[in-house]
Amino acid sequence: MTDAVSGNGPRWTGAPAGVPVLYYEDLEEGHEKWGGEIVVEREAIIAHAREFDPWPFHTDEEAAKESVFGGLVASGGYTINLWFKLGHQLLNDFGEVWALMGGVELKIHFVRGVKPGDRLQFMRRVSGKRPSSKPGRGVIYIHSAIVDQESSEPVMTNDEVALIARRT
């Protein structure tokens, strides 16, 4: 493995040339990064729901008005897909890539339904870490959120346990 300064981490990290790779040793509790932004499109909500979660409040605007949501909302599966997409944007487009080896536990909380036109941004923060019992890796605790930029309130949060590579 190489150091975070060079940006020439292992290929499996997906780090673009010149982008620093951060390892277990580089990330401390409280390290926070914002980025990855998207405006949610009505057509994308409906297309995803028609294939994977065809409840009327995800696919039919008129029926959705009568639902507890009061209008069309994205399915939880679509919202999780946005979490993955925005998380990858953050890690690949905003100046640092974490040497994550994979998530081992996710605790997702849907705070409110995602609606067409919502402008969402991703936040990821290290909430703790500990050495792993296996060489070459550590365990990192991550709190992340998708935040509505208009209200500054999260629409989804996740508390994750993940493995991250060590330098040594």
Coordinates of C-alpha atoms in Angstrom, one line a residue:
M1 CA 0.0 0.0 0.0
T2 CA 1.1 3.6 -0.6
D3 CA 0.7 6.7 1.5
A4 CA -2.2 9.1 1.5
V5 CA -0.1 12.0 0.2
S6 CA 0.8 10.4 -3.1
G7 CA -2.7 9.6 -4.2
N8 CA -1.5 6.4 -5.8
G9 CA -3.4 4.0 -3.6
P10 CA -4.3 0.4 -4.6
R11 CA -6.4 0.1 -7.8
W12 CA -9.2 -1.4 -5.8
T13 CA -9.9 1.9 -4.1
G14 CA -10.9 3.5 -7.4
A15 CA -8.8 6.6 -6.5
P16 CA -8.3 8.8 -9.5
A17 CA -4.6 9.8 -10.1
G18 CA -3.5 12.4 -7.7
V19 CA -6.4 12.0 -5.2
P20 CA -5.2 11.1 -1.7
V21 CA -6.2 7.7 -0.3
L22 CA -7.0 7.8 3.4
Y23 CA -6.4 4.7 5.5
Y24 CA -7.4 3.7 9.0
E25 CA -4.5 5.7 10.4
D26 CA -5.5 8.9 8.6
L27 CA -9.1 9.0 9.8
E28 CA -10.0 10.2 13.3
E29 CA -13.3 10.5 15.0
G30 CA -15.1 13.6 13.8
H31 CA -13.5 13.6 10.3
E32 CA -16.5 14.9 8.2
K33 CA -16.9 15.4 4.5
W34 CA -19.8 17.0 2.5
G35 CA -20.4 16.6 -1.2
G36 CA -22.3 14.6 -3.8
E37 CA -25.4 16.5 -4.7
I38 CA -28.5 15.6 -6.8
V39 CA -31.9 17.0 -7.7
V40 CA -34.4 14.2 -7.5
E41 CA -36.4 13.7 -10.7
R42 CA -40.1 12.6 -10.8
E43 CA -39.5 10.3 -13.8
A44 CA -36.6 8.5 -12.0
I45 CA -38.8 7.9 -8.9
I46 CA -41.6 6.4 -11.0
A47 CA -39.3 4.3 -13.2
H48 CA -37.5 2.7 -10.3
A49 CA -40.8 2.1 -8.4
R50 CA -42.5 0.5 -11.5
E51 CA -39.7 -2.1 -11.7
F52 CA -38.9 -2.7 -8.0
D53 CA -41.5 -1.2 -5.6
P54 CA -44.8 -0.6 -7.4
W55 CA -46.9 0.9 -4.6
P56 CA -49.2 3.6 -5.9
F57 CA -47.6 6.4 -3.7
H58 CA -44.4 5.7 -5.7
T59 CA -45.9 5.4 -9.2
D60 CA -49.2 7.4 -9.4
E61 CA -49.3 11.0 -8.5
E62 CA -53.1 11.2 -8.1
A63 CA -53.2 8.1 -5.8
A64 CA -50.2 9.4 -3.9
K65 CA -52.1 12.5 -2.9
E66 CA -54.5 10.3 -0.9
S67 CA -51.6 8.5 0.9
V68 CA -50.1 9.3 4.2
F69 CA -47.3 11.1 2.2
G70 CA -49.7 13.5 0.5
G71 CA -47.9 13.2 -2.8
L72 CA -45.5 11.1 -4.8
V73 CA -42.4 9.8 -2.8
A74 CA -39.4 7.7 -3.7
S75 CA -39.3 4.2 -2.5
G76 CA -36.8 3.3 0.3
G77 CA -34.9 1.2 -2.3
Y78 CA -34.5 4.3 -4.5
T79 CA -33.4 6.4 -1.6
I80 CA -30.8 3.8 -0.6
N81 CA -29.5 3.8 -4.2
L82 CA -29.2 7.6 -4.0
W83 CA -27.2 7.1 -0.7
F84 CA -24.8 4.8 -2.6
K85 CA -24.6 7.1 -5.6
L86 CA -24.0 10.3 -3.6
G87 CA -21.5 8.4 -1.3
H88 CA -19.4 7.4 -4.3
Q89 CA -19.6 10.9 -5.8
L90 CA -18.3 12.2 -2.5
L91 CA -15.4 9.7 -2.3
N92 CA -14.4 10.1 -5.9
D93 CA -15.1 13.8 -6.7
F94 CA -14.2 15.8 -3.6
G95 CA -10.5 15.4 -3.0
E96 CA -10.1 12.2 -1.0
V97 CA -10.8 8.5 -1.3
W98 CA -11.2 6.3 1.8
A99 CA -9.6 2.8 1.5
L100 CA -12.9 1.1 2.4
M101 CA -13.0 -2.6 2.1
G102 CA -16.7 -3.0 2.5
G103 CA -19.6 -2.4 4.9
V104 CA -20.4 -5.1 7.4
E105 CA -23.4 -3.5 9.1
L106 CA -25.9 -0.8 8.1
K107 CA -28.5 0.8 10.3
I108 CA -30.7 2.9 8.0
H109 CA -33.4 5.4 9.2
F110 CA -35.8 7.0 6.7
V111 CA -36.6 10.3 8.3
R112 CA -39.0 11.5 5.6
G113 CA -40.1 10.6 2.1
V114 CA -37.9 11.9 -0.8
K115 CA -40.0 13.9 -3.2
P116 CA -39.5 15.1 -6.8
G117 CA -37.5 18.3 -6.9
D118 CA -35.7 17.6 -3.6
R119 CA -32.1 18.9 -3.8
L120 CA -30.1 16.5 -1.7
Q121 CA -26.5 16.4 -0.5
F122 CA -24.4 13.7 1.2
M123 CA -22.5 13.9 4.5
R124 CA -20.2 11.3 5.9
R125 CA -18.6 11.5 9.4
V126 CA -16.3 9.1 11.3
S127 CA -18.0 8.4 14.5
G128 CA -15.4 6.0 15.9
K129 CA -12.8 3.4 15.0
R130 CA -11.0 0.4 16.4
P131 CA -8.3 -2.0 15.3
S132 CA -9.5 -5.3 13.6
S133 CA -8.5 -8.7 14.9
K134 CA -7.2 -9.4 11.3
P135 CA -4.0 -7.8 10.0
G136 CA -4.1 -5.1 7.4
R137 CA -7.4 -3.7 8.3
G138 CA -9.3 -1.6 10.9
V139 CA -13.0 -1.2 11.8
I140 CA -14.5 2.2 11.3
Y141 CA -17.9 3.5 12.4
I142 CA -19.5 6.0 10.0
H143 CA -22.5 8.2 10.4
S144 CA -23.9 9.4 7.1
A145 CA -26.9 11.4 6.0
I146 CA -28.7 12.5 2.8
V147 CA -29.7 16.1 3.6
D148 CA -32.4 18.2 1.9
Q149 CA -30.7 21.4 1.0
E150 CA -33.9 23.5 1.3
S151 CA -34.7 22.5 4.9
S152 CA -31.2 21.4 6.0
E153 CA -32.9 18.3 7.5
P154 CA -31.9 14.7 6.7
V155 CA -34.2 12.6 4.7
M156 CA -32.2 9.4 5.5
T157 CA -29.4 8.6 7.9
N158 CA -27.2 5.6 8.2
D159 CA -24.9 4.3 10.9
E160 CA -22.4 1.9 9.4
V161 CA -19.7 -0.4 10.5
A162 CA -17.1 -0.9 7.7
L163 CA -13.7 -2.4 7.2
I164 CA -10.9 -0.1 6.1
A165 CA -7.4 -0.9 5.0
R166 CA -4.4 -0.1 7.2
R167 CA -1.1 1.2 5.8
T168 CA 0.8 -1.5 7.5

